[in-house]
XYZ file of C-alpha atoms in Angstrom:
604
model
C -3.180 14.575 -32.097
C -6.721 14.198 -33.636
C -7.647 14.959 -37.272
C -8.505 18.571 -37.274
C -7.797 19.332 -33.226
C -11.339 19.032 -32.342
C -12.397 17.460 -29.057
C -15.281 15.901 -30.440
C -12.833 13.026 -31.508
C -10.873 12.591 -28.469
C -12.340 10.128 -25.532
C -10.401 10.189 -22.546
C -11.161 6.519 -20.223
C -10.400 4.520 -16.895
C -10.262 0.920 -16.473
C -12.394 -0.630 -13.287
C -11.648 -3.989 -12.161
C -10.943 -6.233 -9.280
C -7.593 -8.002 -9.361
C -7.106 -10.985 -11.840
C -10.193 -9.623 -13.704
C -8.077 -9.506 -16.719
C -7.609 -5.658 -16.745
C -4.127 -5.876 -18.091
C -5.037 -8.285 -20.968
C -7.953 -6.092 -22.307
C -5.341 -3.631 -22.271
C -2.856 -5.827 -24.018
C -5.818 -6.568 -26.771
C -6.589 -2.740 -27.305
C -3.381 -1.906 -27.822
C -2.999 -4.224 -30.448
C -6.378 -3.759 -32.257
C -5.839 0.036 -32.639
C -1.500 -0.562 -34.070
C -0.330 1.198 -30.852
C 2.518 -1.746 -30.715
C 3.558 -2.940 -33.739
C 3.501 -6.897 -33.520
C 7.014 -7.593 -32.859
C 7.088 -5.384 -29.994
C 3.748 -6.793 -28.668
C 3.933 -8.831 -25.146
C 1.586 -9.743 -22.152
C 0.995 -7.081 -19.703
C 2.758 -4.815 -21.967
C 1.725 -1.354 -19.606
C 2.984 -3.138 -16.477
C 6.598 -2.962 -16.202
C 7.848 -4.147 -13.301
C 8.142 -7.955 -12.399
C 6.123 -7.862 -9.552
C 3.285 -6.476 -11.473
C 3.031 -9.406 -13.752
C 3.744 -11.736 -11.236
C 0.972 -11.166 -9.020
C -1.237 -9.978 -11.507
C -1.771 -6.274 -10.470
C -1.307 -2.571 -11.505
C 0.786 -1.045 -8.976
C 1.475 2.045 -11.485
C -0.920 3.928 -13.451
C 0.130 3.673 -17.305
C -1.176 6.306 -18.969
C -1.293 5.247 -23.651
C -2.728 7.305 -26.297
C -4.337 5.260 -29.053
C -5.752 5.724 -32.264
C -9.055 4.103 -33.638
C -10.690 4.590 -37.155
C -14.478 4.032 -35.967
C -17.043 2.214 -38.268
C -18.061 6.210 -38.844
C -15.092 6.784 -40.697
C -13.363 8.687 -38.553
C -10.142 8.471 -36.413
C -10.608 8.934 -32.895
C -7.971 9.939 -29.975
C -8.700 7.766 -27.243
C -6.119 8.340 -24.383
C -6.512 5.218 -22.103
C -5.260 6.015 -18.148
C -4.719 2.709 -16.435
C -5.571 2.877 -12.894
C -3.736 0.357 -9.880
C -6.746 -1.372 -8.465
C -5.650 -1.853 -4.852
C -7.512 0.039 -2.317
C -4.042 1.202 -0.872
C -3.731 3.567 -4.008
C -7.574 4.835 -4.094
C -6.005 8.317 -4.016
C -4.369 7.940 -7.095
C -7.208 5.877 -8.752
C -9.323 8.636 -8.006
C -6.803 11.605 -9.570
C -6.768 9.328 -12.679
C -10.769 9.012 -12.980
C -10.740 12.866 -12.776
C -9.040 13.084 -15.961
C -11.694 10.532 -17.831
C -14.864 11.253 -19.161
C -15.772 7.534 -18.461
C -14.808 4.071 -17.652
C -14.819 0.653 -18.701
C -16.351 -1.915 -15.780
C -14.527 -5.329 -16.406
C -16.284 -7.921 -13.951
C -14.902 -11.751 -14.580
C -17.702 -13.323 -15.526
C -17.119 -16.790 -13.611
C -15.824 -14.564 -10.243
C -18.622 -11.610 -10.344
C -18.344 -8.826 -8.694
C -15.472 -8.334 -5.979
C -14.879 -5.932 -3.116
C -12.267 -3.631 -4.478
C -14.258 -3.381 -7.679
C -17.059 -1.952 -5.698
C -15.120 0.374 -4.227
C -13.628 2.180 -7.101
C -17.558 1.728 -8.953
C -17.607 4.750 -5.250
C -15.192 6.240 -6.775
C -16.051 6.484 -10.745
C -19.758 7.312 -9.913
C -18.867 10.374 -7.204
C -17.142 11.724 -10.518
C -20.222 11.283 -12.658
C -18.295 8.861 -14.919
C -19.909 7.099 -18.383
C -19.905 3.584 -17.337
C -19.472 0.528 -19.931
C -19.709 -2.881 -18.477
C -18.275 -5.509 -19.684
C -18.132 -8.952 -18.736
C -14.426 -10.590 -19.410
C -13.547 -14.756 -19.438
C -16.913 -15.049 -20.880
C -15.147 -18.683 -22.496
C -14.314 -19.918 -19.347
C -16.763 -23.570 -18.814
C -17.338 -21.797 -15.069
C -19.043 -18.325 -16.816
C -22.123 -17.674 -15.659
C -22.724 -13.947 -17.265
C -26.514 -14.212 -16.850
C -25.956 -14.186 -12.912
C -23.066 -12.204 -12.813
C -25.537 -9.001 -14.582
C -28.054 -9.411 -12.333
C -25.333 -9.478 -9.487
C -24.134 -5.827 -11.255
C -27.268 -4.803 -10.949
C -27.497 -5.530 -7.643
C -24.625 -4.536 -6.025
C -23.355 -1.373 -8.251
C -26.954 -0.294 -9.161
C -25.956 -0.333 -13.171
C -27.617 -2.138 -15.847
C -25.752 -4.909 -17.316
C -28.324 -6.524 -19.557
C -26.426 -4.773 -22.687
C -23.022 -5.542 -21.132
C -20.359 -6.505 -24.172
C -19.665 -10.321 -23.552
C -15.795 -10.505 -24.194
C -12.786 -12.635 -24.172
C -9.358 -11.341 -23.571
C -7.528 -14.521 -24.005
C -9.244 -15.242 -27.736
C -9.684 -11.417 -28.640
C -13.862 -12.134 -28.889
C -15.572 -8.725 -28.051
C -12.626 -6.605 -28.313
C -13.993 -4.956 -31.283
C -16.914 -4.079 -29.576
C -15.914 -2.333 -26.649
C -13.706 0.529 -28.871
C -16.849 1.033 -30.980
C -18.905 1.424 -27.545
C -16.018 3.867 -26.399
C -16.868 6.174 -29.121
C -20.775 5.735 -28.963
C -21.343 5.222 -25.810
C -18.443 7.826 -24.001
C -18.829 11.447 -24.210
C -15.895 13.931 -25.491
C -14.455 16.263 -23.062
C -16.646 19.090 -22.244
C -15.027 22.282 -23.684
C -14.264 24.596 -20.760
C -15.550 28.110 -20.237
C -12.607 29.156 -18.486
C -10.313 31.621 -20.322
C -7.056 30.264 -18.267
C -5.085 27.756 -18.604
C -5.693 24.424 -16.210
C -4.629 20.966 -16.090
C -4.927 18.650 -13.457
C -1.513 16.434 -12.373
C -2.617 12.550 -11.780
C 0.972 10.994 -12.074
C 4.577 11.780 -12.234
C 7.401 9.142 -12.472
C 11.255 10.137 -12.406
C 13.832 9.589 -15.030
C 17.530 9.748 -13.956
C 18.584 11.748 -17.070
C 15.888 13.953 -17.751
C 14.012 14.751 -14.376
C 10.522 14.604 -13.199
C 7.875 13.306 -16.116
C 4.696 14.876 -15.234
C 1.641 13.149 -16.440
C -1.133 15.795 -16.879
C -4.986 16.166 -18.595
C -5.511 19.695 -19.825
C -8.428 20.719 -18.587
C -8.757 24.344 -20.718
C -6.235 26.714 -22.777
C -2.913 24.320 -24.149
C 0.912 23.697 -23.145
C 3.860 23.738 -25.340
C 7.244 24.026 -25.425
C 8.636 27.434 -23.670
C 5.493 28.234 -21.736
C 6.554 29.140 -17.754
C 4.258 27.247 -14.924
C 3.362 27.450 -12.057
C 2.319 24.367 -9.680
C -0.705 25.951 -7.218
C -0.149 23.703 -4.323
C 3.741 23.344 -4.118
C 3.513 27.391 -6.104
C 6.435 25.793 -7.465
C 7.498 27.726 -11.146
C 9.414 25.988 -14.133
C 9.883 26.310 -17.600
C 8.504 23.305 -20.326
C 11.254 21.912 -21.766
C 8.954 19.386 -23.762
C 5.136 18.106 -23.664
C 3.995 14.725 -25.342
C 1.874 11.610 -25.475
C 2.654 8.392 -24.755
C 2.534 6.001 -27.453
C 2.706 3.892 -24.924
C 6.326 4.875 -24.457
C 6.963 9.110 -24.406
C 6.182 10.941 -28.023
C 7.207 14.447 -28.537
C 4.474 16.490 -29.751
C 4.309 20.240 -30.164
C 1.220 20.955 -28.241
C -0.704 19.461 -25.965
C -4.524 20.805 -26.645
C -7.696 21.436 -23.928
C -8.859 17.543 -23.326
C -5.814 15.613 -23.916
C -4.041 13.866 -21.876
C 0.248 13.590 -22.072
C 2.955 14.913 -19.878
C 5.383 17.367 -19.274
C 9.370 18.149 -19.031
C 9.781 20.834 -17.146
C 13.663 20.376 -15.523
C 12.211 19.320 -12.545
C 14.824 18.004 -9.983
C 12.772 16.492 -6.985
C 10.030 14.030 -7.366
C 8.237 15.941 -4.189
C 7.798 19.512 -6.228
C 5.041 17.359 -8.139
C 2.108 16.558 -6.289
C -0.468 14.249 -7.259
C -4.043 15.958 -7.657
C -1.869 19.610 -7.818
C -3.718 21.722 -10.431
C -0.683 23.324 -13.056
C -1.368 26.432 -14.951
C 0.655 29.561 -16.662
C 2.766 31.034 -14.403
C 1.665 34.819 -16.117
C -1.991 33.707 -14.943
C -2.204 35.290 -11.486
C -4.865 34.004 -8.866
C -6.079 30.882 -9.839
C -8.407 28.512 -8.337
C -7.095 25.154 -8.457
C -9.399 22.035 -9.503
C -11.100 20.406 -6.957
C -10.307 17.201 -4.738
C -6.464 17.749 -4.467
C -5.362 16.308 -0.546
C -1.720 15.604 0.737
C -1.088 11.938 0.709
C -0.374 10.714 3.950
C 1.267 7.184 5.289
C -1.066 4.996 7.690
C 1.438 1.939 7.842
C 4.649 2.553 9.477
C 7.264 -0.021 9.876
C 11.153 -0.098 10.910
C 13.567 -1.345 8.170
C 17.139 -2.374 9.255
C 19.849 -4.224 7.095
C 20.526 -7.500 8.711
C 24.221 -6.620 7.999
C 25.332 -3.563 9.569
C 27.668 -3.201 6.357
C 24.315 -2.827 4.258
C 23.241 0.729 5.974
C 24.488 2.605 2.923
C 23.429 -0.004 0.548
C 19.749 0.583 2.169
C 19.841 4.358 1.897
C 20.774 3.691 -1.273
C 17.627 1.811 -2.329
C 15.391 3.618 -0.204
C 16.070 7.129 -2.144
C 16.166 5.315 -5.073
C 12.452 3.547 -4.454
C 11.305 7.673 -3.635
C 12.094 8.731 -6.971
C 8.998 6.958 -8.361
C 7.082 6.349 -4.874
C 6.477 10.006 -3.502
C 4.208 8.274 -1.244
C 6.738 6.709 0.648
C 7.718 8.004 3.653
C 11.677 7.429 5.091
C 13.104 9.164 7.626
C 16.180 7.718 9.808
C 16.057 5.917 13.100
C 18.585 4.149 15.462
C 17.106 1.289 17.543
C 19.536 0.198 20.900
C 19.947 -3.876 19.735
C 19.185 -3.688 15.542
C 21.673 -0.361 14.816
C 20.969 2.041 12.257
C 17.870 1.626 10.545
C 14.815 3.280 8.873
C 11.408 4.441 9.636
C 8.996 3.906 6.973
C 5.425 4.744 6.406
C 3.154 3.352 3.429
C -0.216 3.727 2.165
C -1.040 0.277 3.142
C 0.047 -3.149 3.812
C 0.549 -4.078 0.241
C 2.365 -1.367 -0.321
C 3.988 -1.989 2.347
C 4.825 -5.651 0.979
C 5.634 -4.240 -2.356
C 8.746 -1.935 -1.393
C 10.412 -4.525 0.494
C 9.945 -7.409 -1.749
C 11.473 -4.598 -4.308
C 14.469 -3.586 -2.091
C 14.927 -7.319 -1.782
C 15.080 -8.212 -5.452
C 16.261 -5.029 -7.036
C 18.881 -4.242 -5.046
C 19.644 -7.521 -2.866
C 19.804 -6.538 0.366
C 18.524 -8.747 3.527
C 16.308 -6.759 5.819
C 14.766 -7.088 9.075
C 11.172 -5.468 9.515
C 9.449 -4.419 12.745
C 6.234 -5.578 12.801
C 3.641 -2.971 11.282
C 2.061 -0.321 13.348
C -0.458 2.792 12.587
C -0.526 6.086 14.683
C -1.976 6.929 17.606
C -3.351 10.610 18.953
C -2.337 11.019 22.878
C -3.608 13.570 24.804
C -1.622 14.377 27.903
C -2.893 16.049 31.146
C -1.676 19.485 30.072
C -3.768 19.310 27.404
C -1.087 19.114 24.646
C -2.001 16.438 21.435
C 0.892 13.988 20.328
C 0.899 12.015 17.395
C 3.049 9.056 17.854
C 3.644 5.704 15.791
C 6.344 3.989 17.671
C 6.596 2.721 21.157
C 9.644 4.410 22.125
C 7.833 7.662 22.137
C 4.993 6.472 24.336
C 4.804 9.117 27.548
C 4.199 7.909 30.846
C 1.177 6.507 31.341
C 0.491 8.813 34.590
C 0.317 12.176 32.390
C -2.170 10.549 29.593
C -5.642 11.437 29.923
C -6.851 10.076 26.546
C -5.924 7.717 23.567
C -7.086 7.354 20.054
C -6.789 5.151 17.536
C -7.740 4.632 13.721
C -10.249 2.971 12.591
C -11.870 1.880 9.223
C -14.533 0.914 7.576
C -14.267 -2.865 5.806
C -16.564 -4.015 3.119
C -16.194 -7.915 2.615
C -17.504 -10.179 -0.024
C -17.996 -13.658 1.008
C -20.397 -17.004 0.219
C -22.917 -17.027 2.866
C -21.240 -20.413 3.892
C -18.216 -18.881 5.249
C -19.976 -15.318 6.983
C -19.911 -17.257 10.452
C -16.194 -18.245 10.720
C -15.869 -14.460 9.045
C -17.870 -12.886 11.580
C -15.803 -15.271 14.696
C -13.022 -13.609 13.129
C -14.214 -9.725 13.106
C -15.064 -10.323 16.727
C -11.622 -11.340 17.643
C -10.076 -8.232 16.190
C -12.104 -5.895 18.053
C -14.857 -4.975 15.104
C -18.334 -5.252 15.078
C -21.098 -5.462 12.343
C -22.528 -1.860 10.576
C -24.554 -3.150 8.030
C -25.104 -6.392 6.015
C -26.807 -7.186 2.425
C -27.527 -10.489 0.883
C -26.622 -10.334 -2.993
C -27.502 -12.960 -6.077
C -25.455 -16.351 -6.133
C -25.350 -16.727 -1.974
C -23.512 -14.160 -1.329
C -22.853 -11.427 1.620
C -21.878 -8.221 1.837
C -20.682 -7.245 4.767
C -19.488 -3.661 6.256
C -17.656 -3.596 9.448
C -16.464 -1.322 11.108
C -12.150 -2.434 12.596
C -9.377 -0.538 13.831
C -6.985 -0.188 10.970
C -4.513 -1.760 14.004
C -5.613 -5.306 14.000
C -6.471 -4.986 9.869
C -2.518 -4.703 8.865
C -1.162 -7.449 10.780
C -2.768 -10.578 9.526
C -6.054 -10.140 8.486
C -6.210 -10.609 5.129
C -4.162 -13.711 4.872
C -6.988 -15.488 7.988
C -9.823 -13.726 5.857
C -8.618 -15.895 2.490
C -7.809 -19.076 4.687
C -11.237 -19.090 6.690
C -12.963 -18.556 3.281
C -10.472 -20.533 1.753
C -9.872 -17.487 -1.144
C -13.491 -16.771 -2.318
C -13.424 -13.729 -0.087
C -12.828 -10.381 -0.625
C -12.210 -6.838 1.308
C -11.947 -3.385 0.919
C -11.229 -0.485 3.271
C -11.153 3.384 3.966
C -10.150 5.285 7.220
C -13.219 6.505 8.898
C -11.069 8.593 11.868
C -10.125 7.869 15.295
C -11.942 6.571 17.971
C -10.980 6.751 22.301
C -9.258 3.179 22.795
C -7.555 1.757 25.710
C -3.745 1.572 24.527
C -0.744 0.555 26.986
C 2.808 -0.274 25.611
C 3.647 -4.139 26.000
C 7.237 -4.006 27.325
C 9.795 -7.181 26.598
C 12.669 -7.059 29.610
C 15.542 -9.380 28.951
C 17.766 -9.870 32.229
C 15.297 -6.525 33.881
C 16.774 -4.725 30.844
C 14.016 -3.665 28.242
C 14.836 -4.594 24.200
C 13.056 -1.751 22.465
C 12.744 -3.889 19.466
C 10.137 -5.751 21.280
C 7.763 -3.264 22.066
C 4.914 -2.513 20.755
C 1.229 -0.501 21.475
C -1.395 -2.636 21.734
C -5.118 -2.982 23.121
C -5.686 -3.615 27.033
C -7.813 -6.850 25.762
C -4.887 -8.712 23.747
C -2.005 -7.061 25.900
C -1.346 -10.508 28.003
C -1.787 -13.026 25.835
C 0.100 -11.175 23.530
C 3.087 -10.443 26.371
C 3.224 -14.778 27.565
C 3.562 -15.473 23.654
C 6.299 -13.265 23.397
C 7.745 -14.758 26.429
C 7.381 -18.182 25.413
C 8.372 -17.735 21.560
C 11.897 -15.747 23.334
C 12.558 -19.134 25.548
C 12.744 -21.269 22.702
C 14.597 -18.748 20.382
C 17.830 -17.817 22.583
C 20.653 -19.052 23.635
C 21.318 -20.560 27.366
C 23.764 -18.329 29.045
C 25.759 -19.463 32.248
C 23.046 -18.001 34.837
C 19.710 -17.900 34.264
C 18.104 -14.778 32.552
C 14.275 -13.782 33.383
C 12.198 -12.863 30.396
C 9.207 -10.544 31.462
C 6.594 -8.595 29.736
C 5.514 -5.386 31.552
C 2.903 -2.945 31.008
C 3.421 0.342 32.974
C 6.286 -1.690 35.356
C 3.721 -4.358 36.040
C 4.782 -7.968 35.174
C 2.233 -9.899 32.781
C 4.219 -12.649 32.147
C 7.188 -14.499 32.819
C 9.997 -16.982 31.403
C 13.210 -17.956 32.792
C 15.913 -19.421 30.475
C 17.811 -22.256 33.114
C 21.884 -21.216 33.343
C 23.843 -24.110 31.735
C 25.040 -26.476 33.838
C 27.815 -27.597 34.409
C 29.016 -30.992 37.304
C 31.881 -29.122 39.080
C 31.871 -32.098 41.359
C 32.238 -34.602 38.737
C 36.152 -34.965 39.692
C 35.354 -35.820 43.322
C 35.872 -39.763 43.682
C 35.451 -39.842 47.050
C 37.045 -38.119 50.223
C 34.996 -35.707 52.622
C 31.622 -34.315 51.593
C 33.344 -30.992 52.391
C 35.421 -31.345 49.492
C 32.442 -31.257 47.321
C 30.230 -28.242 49.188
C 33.396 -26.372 48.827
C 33.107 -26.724 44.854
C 29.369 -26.066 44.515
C 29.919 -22.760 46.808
C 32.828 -21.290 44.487
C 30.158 -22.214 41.709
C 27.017 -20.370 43.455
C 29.120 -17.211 44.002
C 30.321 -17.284 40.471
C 26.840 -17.635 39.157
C 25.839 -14.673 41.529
C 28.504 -12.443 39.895
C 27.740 -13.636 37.151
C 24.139 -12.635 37.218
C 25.026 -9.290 38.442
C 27.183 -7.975 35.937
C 26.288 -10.128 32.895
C 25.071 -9.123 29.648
C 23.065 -10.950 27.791
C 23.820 -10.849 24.126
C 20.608 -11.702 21.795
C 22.015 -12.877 18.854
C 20.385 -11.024 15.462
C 18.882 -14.058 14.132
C 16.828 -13.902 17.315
C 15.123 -10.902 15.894
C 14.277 -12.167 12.607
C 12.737 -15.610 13.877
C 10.596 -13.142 16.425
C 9.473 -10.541 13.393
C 8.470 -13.487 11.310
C 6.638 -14.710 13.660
C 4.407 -11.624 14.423
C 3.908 -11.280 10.583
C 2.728 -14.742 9.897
């Protein structure tokens, strides 16, 4: 709480920065600088939690800390910090957490500059009207160049850097700085004119014992224990249990005032009755109008998950409602595929997300998995004039009653050294994009905006992006809506029987190439059976391409020393018809390891 409860003293902030920026280690330094942590308790990337966080260097939760500052003023300031992931797969969520700041601090590595995603949430923080600081981080690096990295700011984000606060996470230099610039420099919340009660939900996480956490900002009136509310999108109703700060961990308070931010306890159950963006207010408050920007998430990745032990399905369910809890972005929903069993359909809010919750149900629960290859959703219209939605190829109708197809598409914004926009541009023009717009920036560099569909972006596109540019570039994207496209489903017949877990939608342009890679990859990758077994890929019952796995042979005349040549044609007859039988009732049984090597392949 703040001195005398005024909200002149509380500042209420956001954190912008690409990845590897050194976000985390600011935030580390701040922390320690204002006696948040107490020494002993103090360690690197203290507000990320999970491994995989401070392994790859990201946010992939927002961390929400309260912090206290005695300013060169005199005074003690609240300063309630919100950090923010800084993938573009959670620009929802970044966006819900700018909502409740006032302002936000612009960390740009001063040897990188400025990066793709960081430009994208600057969209973000400036459609909100944000207080910007800038700061410019690693300035003790020998490769710092701040002088062109301001003047690349300037450029590029349209701020002025030229009183940006040179700092140093690593050696503390500047910290200082930037929490006297917080007070000075960031405005207080505005006190509302509204008589009700308002604050706006930008985070919940689950806790086993006690429920749903709610992370809020009160926007006008105060919470406290006792009070009944009411959620306006879900029009869920509970009663507070507790509200707090965290400190970083939860503190119990007994109020939480217009302009702070903390959570709530509320004996919520379900994860899903809190929605991020929802606006909560008094439940005795009839007819309110909730605070603007709330939208449903939605998936646009979906993917099949299947245990590669059948004995794992429960294990998987497990995990998967586990992983919910604290993911309400994640969508699961169950699915039976002919050759892989029981499984899962999953959709995500992107392909690192995507990566994320598998690499998770990997470690944290040590399961082996197979994963379909990724796919997005597709709008079919059919010649009665009835709209489908589909995302798998199983559902695709017969291509005699579609009259149209469309497909997503997005808009990229990529950051590369002029040296490497040729191979870039080779590259856009293989996955179907073209150019929108293009802008030269300080240092040789380009900024590029394409326009893709989101299709061809989640496969491999980022990984070909880094190696073509080997790593200087970056991207960015947002769905810009669906577009007609010419979409047939690539069938994979084994023996003229189709595998289902083969299939998938693609373009008309890549469909046979795609369909003889298959064919050849499935030659190498299975087993010889004792007639020989046709691999095909089809497209609407027309054959694209073709393989043929040779029976394994066997000398049935090898015991013939001699004697009539009858003897001999006799043999090889009794063989032929067996083979013929053979071929006729055979199965042929593709051995799960065949899937796996096939997967892996279309992901790398």
């Amino acid at each position: 709480m703040t001195d005398n409860d005024d909200t002149d003293k509380i500042r209420n902030f956001s954190i912008i920065a690409h990845i590897d920026h050194g976000k985390s280690t600011i935030s580390d330094r701040l922390l320690e600088i204002t006696s948040t942590v107490a020494q002993r308790d103090s360690k690197a990337q203290l507000l990320d939690d999970m491994d995989l966080e401070r392994e790859r260097g990201i946010t992939i939760k927002a961390h929400p800390v309260t912090m206290h500052y005695k300013c060169s003023d005199g005074k003690t300031y609240q300063m309630n910090f919100i950090d923010t992931p800084g993938h573009v797969d959670f620009s929802y969520e970044v966006s819900r957490s700018l909502a409740a700041c006032e302002g936000a601090l612009l960390i740009v590595d001063a040897a990188q500059g400025v990066q793709a995603q960081t430009v994208a949430n600057m969209t973000l923080a400036k459609a909100r009207g944000l207080e910007i600081i800038t700061i410019l981080n690693k300035v003790d690096l020998p490769a710092a160049d701040p002088d062109a990295v301001k003047l690349q700011i300037k450029e590029m984000l349209g701020i002025d850097a030229s009183n940006a606060i040179l700092a140093s996470a690593k050696t503390g230099a500047g910290i200082a700085d930037i929490l006297e610039e917080i007070v000075y420099s960031l405005p207080p919340p505005v006190k509302s004119t509204e008589k009700n009660t308002k604050a706006l939900v930008f985070d919940s996480h689950y806790d086993i014992y006690r429920g749903v956490y709610t992370y809020i900002r009160v926007m006008s009136g105060s919470l406290k224990k006792g009070d009944m509310i009411k959620f306006i999108a879900t029009k869920n109703t509970f009663e507070i249990l507790e509200v707090g700060i965290f400190n970083p961990k939860e503190q119990k308070t007994d109020v939480l005032k217009e302009g702070e931010v903390g959570y709530i306890l509320a004996n919520i159950k379900k994860p899903t009755d809190v929605k991020v963006g929802d606006t909560l207010t008094l439940q005795k408050e009839h007819e309110q109008t909730p605070l603007p920007g709330f939208k449903e998430i939605n998936p646009v990745v979906y993917a099949g998950v299947y245990p590669v032990e059948s004995c794992d399905y429960e294990g998987l369910a497990d995990a998967l409602s586990k992983l919910r809890l604290n993911d309400s972005a994640l969508y699961v929903e169950q699915e039976n595929s002919q050759v892989l069993g029981m499984g899962f359909k999953c959709g995500f809010l992107g392909l690192l997300h995507l990566e994320i919750v598998f690499e998770r149900i990997s470690r944290e629960f040590n399961i082996d998995v197979i994963t379909t290859a990724p796919s997005v959703r597709y709008q079919i219209t059919k010649s009665n004039g009835k709209e489908i939605t589909i995302d798998n190829p199983s559902h695709f109708p017969d291509p005699t009653i579609i009259t149209a197809i469309k497909e997503p598409w997005v808009l990229c914004n990529i950051l590369v050294p002029a040296d490497f926009m040729g191979a870039v541009m080779n590259l856009v023009n293989e996955k179907r994009g073209h150019l929108v717009d293009m802008e030269t920036i300080e240092g040789g560099q380009v900024f590029l905006h394409i326009k893709l569909p989101l299709n061809e972006v989640i496969v491999d596109f980022n990984d070909r992006l880094k190696s073509l540019s080997k790593g200087y570039a970056s991207f960015d994207y947002k769905q810009v809506g669906y577009e007609p496209s010419k979409i047939v489903k690539l069938e994979i017949r084994i023996n003229e029987e189709p595998v289902d877990a083969f299939s998938s939608l693609v373009h008309t342009s890549k469909a046979e190439s795609k369909g003889r890679q298959l064919c050849k990859r499935l030659k190498e990758i299975l087993p010889k059976q004792q007639f020989k077994v046709p691999i095909q890929a089809t497209i609407g019952g027309k054959i694209i391409g073709r393989e043929t796995i040779s029976a394994m042979s066997k000398n049935v005349t090898a015991k013939c020393y001699g004697g009539d040549i009858t003897r001999k044609r006799k043999l090889l007859e009794k063989q032929k018809k067996g083979k013929a039988k053979m071929k006729k009732f055979g199965k042929v049984a593709i051995p799960q390891s065949a899937f796996v090597q096939i997967l892996k392949t279309e992901e790398s």
